[in-house]
DNA sequence: CAATTGACGTAGT
DNA sequence: CACTACGCCAATT
Protein backbone atom coordinates (compact mmCIF):
# COMPACT_ATOMS: atom_id res chain seq x y z
CA UNK A 1 0.00 0.00 0.00
CA UNK A 2 1.54 3.28 -1.03
CA UNK A 3 1.39 6.32 1.18
CA UNK A 4 -0.16 8.05 -1.75
CA UNK A 5 -3.28 5.89 -1.77
CA UNK A 6 -3.57 6.28 2.00
CA UNK A 7 -3.51 10.03 1.66
CA UNK A 8 -6.17 10.01 -1.03
CA UNK A 9 -8.34 7.72 1.06
CA UNK A 10 -8.07 10.11 3.95
CA UNK A 11 -9.04 13.07 1.79
CA UNK A 12 -12.22 11.34 0.80
CA UNK A 13 -13.42 11.06 4.40
CA UNK A 14 -12.84 14.60 5.58
CA UNK A 15 -16.12 15.81 7.12
CA UNK A 16 -17.85 18.50 5.13
CA UNK A 17 -17.07 21.98 6.34
CA UNK A 18 -13.80 20.85 7.93
CA UNK A 19 -10.16 21.16 6.93
CA UNK A 20 -6.96 19.29 7.81
CA UNK A 21 -3.28 20.12 7.75
CA UNK A 22 -0.52 18.29 5.90
CA UNK A 23 1.22 17.36 9.11
CA UNK A 24 -2.01 16.04 10.53
CA UNK A 25 -2.46 13.70 7.60
CA UNK A 26 1.12 12.55 7.85
CA UNK A 27 0.77 11.83 11.55
CA UNK A 28 -2.44 9.87 11.12
CA UNK A 29 -0.80 7.73 8.48
CA UNK A 30 2.10 6.96 10.80
CA UNK A 31 4.70 9.25 9.20
CA UNK A 32 4.75 12.29 11.53
CA UNK A 33 7.80 13.68 9.76
CA UNK A 34 6.50 13.21 6.24
CA UNK A 35 4.39 16.32 6.00
CA UNK A 36 6.23 17.41 2.88
CA UNK A 37 5.54 14.10 1.24
CA UNK A 38 1.82 14.62 1.75
CA UNK A 39 2.06 17.90 -0.07
CA UNK A 40 4.08 16.33 -2.86
CA UNK A 41 1.52 13.60 -3.33
CA UNK A 42 -1.30 16.09 -3.77
CA UNK A 43 0.89 18.22 -5.99
CA UNK A 44 1.75 15.41 -8.34
CA UNK A 45 -1.64 13.80 -8.53
CA UNK A 46 -3.60 16.95 -9.21
CA UNK A 47 -7.00 15.29 -9.18
CA UNK A 48 -9.17 18.08 -7.76
CA UNK A 49 -12.26 16.50 -9.24
CA UNK A 50 -11.62 13.18 -7.60
CA UNK A 51 -10.45 14.27 -4.15
CA UNK A 52 -11.17 17.34 -2.00
CA UNK A 53 -7.57 18.47 -1.83
CA UNK A 54 -8.81 22.01 -1.29
CA UNK A 55 -9.60 21.02 2.30
CA UNK A 56 -5.91 20.66 3.02
CA UNK A 57 -4.03 23.65 4.44
CA UNK A 58 -0.66 24.07 6.13
CA UNK A 59 -0.04 24.31 9.89
CA UNK A 60 -0.80 28.04 10.01
CA UNK A 61 -4.13 27.63 8.25
CA UNK A 62 -2.84 29.20 5.10
CA UNK A 63 -3.96 27.89 1.73
CA UNK A 64 -1.50 26.32 -0.68
CA UNK A 65 0.02 28.99 -2.88
CA UNK A 66 0.71 26.50 -5.65
CA UNK A 67 -2.75 25.09 -5.84
CA UNK A 68 -3.68 24.08 -9.36
CA UNK A 69 -6.20 25.92 -11.49
CA UNK A 70 -6.30 29.40 -10.07
CA UNK A 71 -4.23 28.93 -6.95
CA UNK A 72 -5.33 30.51 -3.70
CA UNK A 73 -8.41 32.16 -5.09
CA UNK A 74 -9.85 28.98 -6.53
CA UNK A 75 -9.14 27.04 -3.36
CA UNK A 76 -10.66 29.76 -1.18
CA UNK A 77 -13.74 29.75 -3.34
CA UNK A 78 -14.21 26.01 -2.86
CA UNK A 79 -13.74 26.35 0.88
CA UNK A 80 -16.34 29.08 1.14
CA UNK A 81 -18.66 26.91 -0.89
CA UNK A 82 -18.37 24.43 1.97
CA UNK A 83 -19.39 27.10 4.43
CA UNK A 84 -15.85 27.83 5.61
CA UNK A 85 -14.93 31.43 6.28
CA UNK A 86 -11.72 32.34 4.47
CA UNK A 87 -10.05 35.52 5.67
CA UNK A 88 -7.60 36.77 3.10
CA UNK A 89 -5.68 33.63 2.26
CA UNK A 90 -6.23 31.64 5.43
CA UNK A 91 -8.85 29.84 7.47
CA UNK A 92 -9.42 29.68 11.22
CA UNK A 93 -7.88 26.36 12.21
CA UNK A 94 -9.21 26.61 15.75
CA UNK A 95 -12.65 26.45 14.28
CA UNK A 96 -12.39 24.29 11.17
CA UNK A 97 -9.59 21.79 11.75
CA UNK A 98 -10.97 18.26 12.00
CA UNK A 99 -9.73 16.34 15.09
CA UNK A 100 -7.09 13.73 14.25
CA UNK A 101 -8.77 11.01 16.28
CA UNK A 102 -12.01 11.57 14.45
CA UNK A 103 -10.24 11.26 11.11
CA UNK A 104 -8.50 8.09 12.24
CA UNK A 105 -11.86 6.70 13.24
CA UNK A 106 -13.46 7.58 9.92
CA UNK A 107 -10.51 6.10 8.07
CA UNK A 108 -10.91 2.87 9.99
CA UNK A 109 -14.60 2.80 9.11
CA UNK A 110 -13.89 3.32 5.42
CA UNK A 111 -11.45 0.43 5.44
CA UNK A 112 -13.96 -1.76 7.19
CA UNK A 113 -16.71 -0.78 4.82
C1' DC B 1 20.30 2.67 -8.02
C1' DA B 2 21.70 7.67 -6.40
C1' DA B 3 20.27 12.31 -6.70
C1' DT B 4 16.74 15.61 -6.82
C1' DT B 5 12.41 17.57 -5.54
C1' DG B 6 9.10 19.89 -3.01
C1' DA B 7 0.75 21.78 -1.66
C1' DC B 8 5.50 21.20 5.00
C1' DG B 9 6.82 21.58 10.20
C1' DT B 10 9.27 23.21 14.03
C1' DA B 11 12.36 26.05 16.60
C1' DG B 12 14.73 30.23 16.98
C1' DT B 13 14.77 35.41 16.13
C1' DC C 1 2.31 36.77 13.72
C1' DA C 2 6.41 37.23 9.96
C1' DC C 3 10.81 35.55 8.64
C1' DT C 4 14.93 32.30 8.40
C1' DA C 5 17.32 28.04 8.66
C1' DC C 6 17.32 23.34 8.78
C1' DG C 7 15.30 18.68 9.03
C1' DC C 8 12.35 15.09 6.74
C1' DC C 9 11.06 11.44 3.29
C1' DA C 10 8.11 9.16 -0.75
C1' DA C 11 7.93 9.63 -5.50
C1' DT C 12 10.20 10.86 -9.69
C1' DT C 13 14.04 11.15 -12.77
PDB file of C-alpha atoms (C1' of nucleotides) in Angstrom:
ATOM      1  CA  UNK A   1       0.000   0.000   0.000  1.00  0.00           C
ATOM      2  CA  UNK A   2       1.537   3.279  -1.027  1.00  0.00           C
ATOM      3  CA  UNK A   3       1.394   6.316   1.184  1.00  0.00           C
ATOM      4  CA  UNK A   4      -0.158   8.049  -1.749  1.00  0.00           C
ATOM      5  CA  UNK A   5      -3.278   5.887  -1.770  1.00  0.00           C
ATOM      6  CA  UNK A   6      -3.566   6.276   2.001  1.00  0.00           C
ATOM      7  CA  UNK A   7      -3.509  10.033   1.664  1.00  0.00           C
ATOM      8  CA  UNK A   8      -6.170  10.014  -1.028  1.00  0.00           C
ATOM      9  CA  UNK A   9      -8.340   7.723   1.064  1.00  0.00           C
ATOM     10  CA  UNK A  10      -8.070  10.111   3.951  1.00  0.00           C
ATOM     11  CA  UNK A  11      -9.037  13.073   1.790  1.00  0.00           C
ATOM     12  CA  UNK A  12     -12.220  11.338   0.803  1.00  0.00           C
ATOM     13  CA  UNK A  13     -13.421  11.061   4.400  1.00  0.00           C
ATOM     14  CA  UNK A  14     -12.838  14.605   5.577  1.00  0.00           C
ATOM     15  CA  UNK A  15     -16.121  15.808   7.124  1.00  0.00           C
ATOM     16  CA  UNK A  16     -17.854  18.496   5.128  1.00  0.00           C
ATOM     17  CA  UNK A  17     -17.072  21.975   6.342  1.00  0.00           C
ATOM     18  CA  UNK A  18     -13.800  20.849   7.925  1.00  0.00           C
ATOM     19  CA  UNK A  19     -10.163  21.164   6.930  1.00  0.00           C
ATOM     20  CA  UNK A  20      -6.960  19.291   7.808  1.00  0.00           C
ATOM     21  CA  UNK A  21      -3.277  20.119   7.748  1.00  0.00           C
ATOM     22  CA  UNK A  22      -0.523  18.294   5.899  1.00  0.00           C
ATOM     23  CA  UNK A  23       1.221  17.355   9.112  1.00  0.00           C
ATOM     24  CA  UNK A  24      -2.008  16.036  10.530  1.00  0.00           C
ATOM     25  CA  UNK A  25      -2.460  13.705   7.600  1.00  0.00           C
ATOM     26  CA  UNK A  26       1.125  12.548   7.851  1.00  0.00           C
ATOM     27  CA  UNK A  27       0.775  11.832  11.547  1.00  0.00           C
ATOM     28  CA  UNK A  28      -2.437   9.868  11.124  1.00  0.00           C
ATOM     29  CA  UNK A  29      -0.800   7.726   8.477  1.00  0.00           C
ATOM     30  CA  UNK A  30       2.101   6.964  10.800  1.00  0.00           C
ATOM     31  CA  UNK A  31       4.696   9.254   9.202  1.00  0.00           C
ATOM     32  CA  UNK A  32       4.748  12.285  11.526  1.00  0.00           C
ATOM     33  CA  UNK A  33       7.801  13.682   9.765  1.00  0.00           C
ATOM     34  CA  UNK A  34       6.504  13.208   6.243  1.00  0.00           C
ATOM     35  CA  UNK A  35       4.392  16.324   6.000  1.00  0.00           C
ATOM     36  CA  UNK A  36       6.232  17.413   2.875  1.00  0.00           C
ATOM     37  CA  UNK A  37       5.541  14.102   1.244  1.00  0.00           C
ATOM     38  CA  UNK A  38       1.818  14.623   1.748  1.00  0.00           C
ATOM     39  CA  UNK A  39       2.059  17.903  -0.071  1.00  0.00           C
ATOM     40  CA  UNK A  40       4.076  16.332  -2.862  1.00  0.00           C
ATOM     41  CA  UNK A  41       1.522  13.598  -3.332  1.00  0.00           C
ATOM     42  CA  UNK A  42      -1.297  16.086  -3.773  1.00  0.00           C
ATOM     43  CA  UNK A  43       0.893  18.218  -5.988  1.00  0.00           C
ATOM     44  CA  UNK A  44       1.746  15.414  -8.344  1.00  0.00           C
ATOM     45  CA  UNK A  45      -1.642  13.798  -8.532  1.00  0.00           C
ATOM     46  CA  UNK A  46      -3.600  16.947  -9.206  1.00  0.00           C
ATOM     47  CA  UNK A  47      -6.997  15.294  -9.179  1.00  0.00           C
ATOM     48  CA  UNK A  48      -9.167  18.080  -7.757  1.00  0.00           C
ATOM     49  CA  UNK A  49     -12.260  16.497  -9.244  1.00  0.00           C
ATOM     50  CA  UNK A  50     -11.615  13.182  -7.598  1.00  0.00           C
ATOM     51  CA  UNK A  51     -10.451  14.272  -4.154  1.00  0.00           C
ATOM     52  CA  UNK A  52     -11.173  17.343  -2.004  1.00  0.00           C
ATOM     53  CA  UNK A  53      -7.568  18.471  -1.829  1.00  0.00           C
ATOM     54  CA  UNK A  54      -8.807  22.009  -1.288  1.00  0.00           C
ATOM     55  CA  UNK A  55      -9.596  21.018   2.296  1.00  0.00           C
ATOM     56  CA  UNK A  56      -5.909  20.664   3.018  1.00  0.00           C
ATOM     57  CA  UNK A  57      -4.034  23.648   4.437  1.00  0.00           C
ATOM     58  CA  UNK A  58      -0.664  24.074   6.134  1.00  0.00           C
ATOM     59  CA  UNK A  59      -0.045  24.311   9.893  1.00  0.00           C
ATOM     60  CA  UNK A  60      -0.796  28.036  10.008  1.00  0.00           C
ATOM     61  CA  UNK A  61      -4.135  27.630   8.254  1.00  0.00           C
ATOM     62  CA  UNK A  62      -2.838  29.200   5.097  1.00  0.00           C
ATOM     63  CA  UNK A  63      -3.961  27.886   1.726  1.00  0.00           C
ATOM     64  CA  UNK A  64      -1.501  26.320  -0.679  1.00  0.00           C
ATOM     65  CA  UNK A  65       0.015  28.989  -2.883  1.00  0.00           C
ATOM     66  CA  UNK A  66       0.711  26.503  -5.646  1.00  0.00           C
ATOM     67  CA  UNK A  67      -2.748  25.087  -5.842  1.00  0.00           C
ATOM     68  CA  UNK A  68      -3.678  24.077  -9.362  1.00  0.00           C
ATOM     69  CA  UNK A  69      -6.196  25.920 -11.485  1.00  0.00           C
ATOM     70  CA  UNK A  70      -6.296  29.404 -10.070  1.00  0.00           C
ATOM     71  CA  UNK A  71      -4.234  28.926  -6.949  1.00  0.00           C
ATOM     72  CA  UNK A  72      -5.328  30.509  -3.699  1.00  0.00           C
ATOM     73  CA  UNK A  73      -8.407  32.159  -5.091  1.00  0.00           C
ATOM     74  CA  UNK A  74      -9.853  28.983  -6.534  1.00  0.00           C
ATOM     75  CA  UNK A  75      -9.139  27.043  -3.364  1.00  0.00           C
ATOM     76  CA  UNK A  76     -10.659  29.758  -1.183  1.00  0.00           C
ATOM     77  CA  UNK A  77     -13.740  29.747  -3.336  1.00  0.00           C
ATOM     78  CA  UNK A  78     -14.214  26.011  -2.861  1.00  0.00           C
ATOM     79  CA  UNK A  79     -13.738  26.353   0.880  1.00  0.00           C
ATOM     80  CA  UNK A  80     -16.345  29.084   1.138  1.00  0.00           C
ATOM     81  CA  UNK A  81     -18.656  26.907  -0.888  1.00  0.00           C
ATOM     82  CA  UNK A  82     -18.373  24.429   1.970  1.00  0.00           C
ATOM     83  CA  UNK A  83     -19.387  27.102   4.429  1.00  0.00           C
ATOM     84  CA  UNK A  84     -15.854  27.831   5.605  1.00  0.00           C
ATOM     85  CA  UNK A  85     -14.931  31.430   6.284  1.00  0.00           C
ATOM     86  CA  UNK A  86     -11.724  32.342   4.467  1.00  0.00           C
ATOM     87  CA  UNK A  87     -10.055  35.519   5.670  1.00  0.00           C
ATOM     88  CA  UNK A  88      -7.599  36.773   3.103  1.00  0.00           C
ATOM     89  CA  UNK A  89      -5.679  33.632   2.261  1.00  0.00           C
ATOM     90  CA  UNK A  90      -6.229  31.644   5.425  1.00  0.00           C
ATOM     91  CA  UNK A  91      -8.847  29.841   7.474  1.00  0.00           C
ATOM     92  CA  UNK A  92      -9.420  29.677  11.217  1.00  0.00           C
ATOM     93  CA  UNK A  93      -7.877  26.359  12.208  1.00  0.00           C
ATOM     94  CA  UNK A  94      -9.208  26.610  15.747  1.00  0.00           C
ATOM     95  CA  UNK A  95     -12.649  26.446  14.280  1.00  0.00           C
ATOM     96  CA  UNK A  96     -12.394  24.289  11.175  1.00  0.00           C
ATOM     97  CA  UNK A  97      -9.595  21.787  11.747  1.00  0.00           C
ATOM     98  CA  UNK A  98     -10.973  18.261  11.999  1.00  0.00           C
ATOM     99  CA  UNK A  99      -9.732  16.340  15.088  1.00  0.00           C
ATOM    100  CA  UNK A 100      -7.091  13.729  14.252  1.00  0.00           C
ATOM    101  CA  UNK A 101      -8.769  11.013  16.283  1.00  0.00           C
ATOM    102  CA  UNK A 102     -12.014  11.567  14.451  1.00  0.00           C
ATOM    103  CA  UNK A 103     -10.236  11.260  11.114  1.00  0.00           C
ATOM    104  CA  UNK A 104      -8.499   8.091  12.243  1.00  0.00           C
ATOM    105  CA  UNK A 105     -11.860   6.701  13.240  1.00  0.00           C
ATOM    106  CA  UNK A 106     -13.458   7.581   9.923  1.00  0.00           C
ATOM    107  CA  UNK A 107     -10.510   6.100   8.070  1.00  0.00           C
ATOM    108  CA  UNK A 108     -10.910   2.872   9.986  1.00  0.00           C
ATOM    109  CA  UNK A 109     -14.596   2.802   9.106  1.00  0.00           C
ATOM    110  CA  UNK A 110     -13.891   3.323   5.423  1.00  0.00           C
ATOM    111  CA  UNK A 111     -11.449   0.427   5.444  1.00  0.00           C
ATOM    112  CA  UNK A 112     -13.965  -1.765   7.191  1.00  0.00           C
ATOM    113  CA  UNK A 113     -16.712  -0.783   4.816  1.00  0.00           C
TER     114      UNK A 113
ATOM    115  C1'  DC B   1      20.296   2.674  -8.021  1.00  0.00           C
ATOM    116  C1'  DA B   2      21.701   7.669  -6.395  1.00  0.00           C
ATOM    117  C1'  DA B   3      20.271  12.313  -6.695  1.00  0.00           C
ATOM    118  C1'  DT B   4      16.744  15.609  -6.825  1.00  0.00           C
ATOM    119  C1'  DT B   5      12.411  17.565  -5.538  1.00  0.00           C
ATOM    120  C1'  DG B   6       9.104  19.890  -3.007  1.00  0.00           C
ATOM    121  C1'  DA B   7       0.747  21.782  -1.662  1.00  0.00           C
ATOM    122  C1'  DC B   8       5.498  21.195   4.996  1.00  0.00           C
ATOM    123  C1'  DG B   9       6.817  21.584  10.197  1.00  0.00           C
ATOM    124  C1'  DT B  10       9.268  23.213  14.033  1.00  0.00           C
ATOM    125  C1'  DA B  11      12.359  26.055  16.600  1.00  0.00           C
ATOM    126  C1'  DG B  12      14.732  30.231  16.984  1.00  0.00           C
ATOM    127  C1'  DT B  13      14.772  35.409  16.133  1.00  0.00           C
TER     128       DT B  13
ATOM    129  C1'  DC C   1       2.311  36.770  13.724  1.00  0.00           C
ATOM    130  C1'  DA C   2       6.415  37.226   9.961  1.00  0.00           C
ATOM    131  C1'  DC C   3      10.806  35.553   8.639  1.00  0.00           C
ATOM    132  C1'  DT C   4      14.933  32.304   8.400  1.00  0.00           C
ATOM    133  C1'  DA C   5      17.318  28.036   8.657  1.00  0.00           C
ATOM    134  C1'  DC C   6      17.315  23.343   8.781  1.00  0.00           C
ATOM    135  C1'  DG C   7      15.298  18.677   9.025  1.00  0.00           C
ATOM    136  C1'  DC C   8      12.352  15.088   6.744  1.00  0.00           C
ATOM    137  C1'  DC C   9      11.056  11.437   3.293  1.00  0.00           C
ATOM    138  C1'  DA C  10       8.108   9.164  -0.753  1.00  0.00           C
ATOM    139  C1'  DA C  11       7.925   9.631  -5.495  1.00  0.00           C
ATOM    140  C1'  DT C  12      10.196  10.858  -9.691  1.00  0.00           C
ATOM    141  C1'  DT C  13      14.036  11.152 -12.773  1.00  0.00           C
TER     142       DT C  13
END
